[in-house]
């Protein structure tokens, strides 16, 4: 049985002391260990930002890609090798600004990967500018009079765009977050988990106390039905998006891979990895000489 330590390498995270991302890293390790996924069967793909450093701190396959481009890369990895468990990580700037074109299409495409966004409502790596999730009135170096833009309601956007698994967690609530990640990874399709992960250095407005005082667990809403799309949107609007738990799941729609395989009349497992043609020794040497 795997343990969370199996996914640790020797690299010490250089996040600020108190950064929420430490808790997200621990929750992902707990979730994959609980499912007994061996490191060679896991790929952690990330974009750019403080949160996206996370891929380098896992002892697994992975790639630290370019800004906002983790999702197309990760979808390619999954489609080439469906046996791999693919977890994608990023921050709210990477996911909902630079990468939003990819994010919205990933919601509707439904490739079987898990996207964990560490949402701190600010750009941390570039030292504190407003992000698409910043509150109106948030004062930063780029918004000295306070932000005039409304924060992007990302979970509502995901549901409206056709996402089949939408959840939200808070990194201090580790047990719930681990459960959401496990459920997301087991979901047959694209699972989106937005995680509140405070930036203690550049966002004093949305810190630990703010989330503690304002979040509502969906488990407290009597009769809440995760399969009811309208109810999910209603709960989000009523709580200004500040809910935690599994918000919406559609188990009827097949993943992109399964839908495509069915259309082609072939088995679901027919991924690119099964068609890899290994080069001959001579060709390998020739390529090596050419590119060394
Ligand atoms: Fe975390 Fe913010 Fe520090 Fe980045 S700047 S490591 S997000 S606390």
PDB file of N, CA and C in Angstrom, residues 3 34 52 66 88 110 128 139 143-144 146 149 151 186-187 189 194-195 214 231-232 237-238 257:
ATOM      1  N   UNK A   3       2.166   5.123   0.489  1.00  0.00           N
ATOM      2  CA  UNK A   3       2.017   6.126   1.554  1.00  0.00           C
ATOM      3  C   UNK A   3       2.300   7.500   0.945  1.00  0.00           C
ATOM      4  N   UNK A  34      -4.048   7.027  -0.837  1.00  0.00           N
ATOM      5  CA  UNK A  34      -5.255   6.296  -0.416  1.00  0.00           C
ATOM      6  C   UNK A  34      -5.792   5.418  -1.545  1.00  0.00           C
ATOM      7  N   UNK A  52       2.031  26.438  -9.365  1.00  0.00           N
ATOM      8  CA  UNK A  52       2.468  25.495 -10.396  1.00  0.00           C
ATOM      9  C   UNK A  52       3.839  24.898 -10.120  1.00  0.00           C
ATOM     10  N   UNK A  66       4.162  25.785 -19.857  1.00  0.00           N
ATOM     11  CA  UNK A  66       4.193  27.242 -19.992  1.00  0.00           C
ATOM     12  C   UNK A  66       2.919  27.853 -19.405  1.00  0.00           C
ATOM     13  N   UNK A  88      -3.666  17.826 -12.948  1.00  0.00           N
ATOM     14  CA  UNK A  88      -3.152  19.100 -13.447  1.00  0.00           C
ATOM     15  C   UNK A  88      -3.299  20.133 -12.340  1.00  0.00           C
ATOM     16  N   UNK A 110     -14.261  17.276 -21.660  1.00  0.00           N
ATOM     17  CA  UNK A 110     -14.491  16.136 -20.749  1.00  0.00           C
ATOM     18  C   UNK A 110     -13.472  15.004 -20.877  1.00  0.00           C
ATOM     19  N   UNK A 128       1.959  40.223  -6.480  1.00  0.00           N
ATOM     20  CA  UNK A 128       0.733  40.840  -5.990  1.00  0.00           C
ATOM     21  C   UNK A 128      -0.031  41.752  -6.918  1.00  0.00           C
ATOM     22  N   UNK A 139      -7.148  46.223  -3.216  1.00  0.00           N
ATOM     23  CA  UNK A 139      -6.074  47.183  -3.520  1.00  0.00           C
ATOM     24  C   UNK A 139      -4.761  46.428  -3.734  1.00  0.00           C
ATOM     25  N   UNK A 143      -3.888  48.045  -8.860  1.00  0.00           N
ATOM     26  CA  UNK A 143      -5.240  48.588  -8.629  1.00  0.00           C
ATOM     27  C   UNK A 143      -5.187  49.449  -7.357  1.00  0.00           C
ATOM     28  N   UNK A 144      -4.452  50.573  -7.417  1.00  0.00           N
ATOM     29  CA  UNK A 144      -4.268  51.390  -6.198  1.00  0.00           C
ATOM     30  C   UNK A 144      -5.570  51.974  -5.660  1.00  0.00           C
ATOM     31  N   UNK A 146      -8.343  50.222  -5.778  1.00  0.00           N
ATOM     32  CA  UNK A 146      -9.203  49.048  -5.596  1.00  0.00           C
ATOM     33  C   UNK A 146      -9.635  48.512  -6.949  1.00  0.00           C
ATOM     34  N   UNK A 149     -13.191  45.459 -11.226  1.00  0.00           N
ATOM     35  CA  UNK A 149     -13.793  44.321 -11.934  1.00  0.00           C
ATOM     36  C   UNK A 149     -14.424  43.336 -10.961  1.00  0.00           C
ATOM     37  N   UNK A 151     -15.250  39.615  -9.563  1.00  0.00           N
ATOM     38  CA  UNK A 151     -14.529  38.336  -9.632  1.00  0.00           C
ATOM     39  C   UNK A 151     -15.252  37.331 -10.512  1.00  0.00           C
ATOM     40  N   UNK A 186     -11.650   9.544  -9.559  1.00  0.00           N
ATOM     41  CA  UNK A 186     -12.447   8.371  -9.941  1.00  0.00           C
ATOM     42  C   UNK A 186     -13.524   8.722 -10.964  1.00  0.00           C
ATOM     43  N   UNK A 187     -13.844   9.991 -11.080  1.00  0.00           N
ATOM     44  CA  UNK A 187     -14.890  10.421 -12.027  1.00  0.00           C
ATOM     45  C   UNK A 187     -14.453  10.118 -13.464  1.00  0.00           C
ATOM     46  N   UNK A 189     -14.291  11.392 -16.555  1.00  0.00           N
ATOM     47  CA  UNK A 189     -14.412  12.636 -17.300  1.00  0.00           C
ATOM     48  C   UNK A 189     -13.549  13.692 -16.632  1.00  0.00           C
ATOM     49  N   UNK A 194     -11.755  23.490  -7.481  1.00  0.00           N
ATOM     50  CA  UNK A 194     -11.215  24.801  -7.119  1.00  0.00           C
ATOM     51  C   UNK A 194     -10.919  24.792  -5.621  1.00  0.00           C
ATOM     52  N   UNK A 195      -9.684  25.129  -5.256  1.00  0.00           N
ATOM     53  CA  UNK A 195      -9.289  25.029  -3.839  1.00  0.00           C
ATOM     54  C   UNK A 195      -8.854  26.396  -3.317  1.00  0.00           C
ATOM     55  N   UNK A 214     -16.426  32.795   6.100  1.00  0.00           N
ATOM     56  CA  UNK A 214     -17.380  32.961   4.996  1.00  0.00           C
ATOM     57  C   UNK A 214     -17.774  31.696   4.236  1.00  0.00           C
ATOM     58  N   UNK A 231     -29.965  23.316  -9.143  1.00  0.00           N
ATOM     59  CA  UNK A 231     -29.781  23.484  -7.691  1.00  0.00           C
ATOM     60  C   UNK A 231     -28.336  23.887  -7.384  1.00  0.00           C
ATOM     61  N   UNK A 232     -27.400  23.337  -8.152  1.00  0.00           N
ATOM     62  CA  UNK A 232     -25.986  23.673  -7.949  1.00  0.00           C
ATOM     63  C   UNK A 232     -25.758  25.159  -8.224  1.00  0.00           C
ATOM     64  N   UNK A 237     -25.023  30.837  -6.354  1.00  0.00           N
ATOM     65  CA  UNK A 237     -25.448  32.236  -6.390  1.00  0.00           C
ATOM     66  C   UNK A 237     -25.840  32.699  -4.981  1.00  0.00           C
ATOM     67  N   UNK A 238     -26.566  31.867  -4.257  1.00  0.00           N
ATOM     68  CA  UNK A 238     -27.033  32.259  -2.913  1.00  0.00           C
ATOM     69  C   UNK A 238     -25.874  32.463  -1.934  1.00  0.00           C
ATOM     70  N   UNK A 257     -12.688  10.358 -24.229  1.00  0.00           N
ATOM     71  CA  UNK A 257     -12.016   9.174 -24.778  1.00  0.00           C
ATOM     72  C   UNK A 257     -13.021   8.077 -25.093  1.00  0.00           C
TER      73      UNK A 257
END
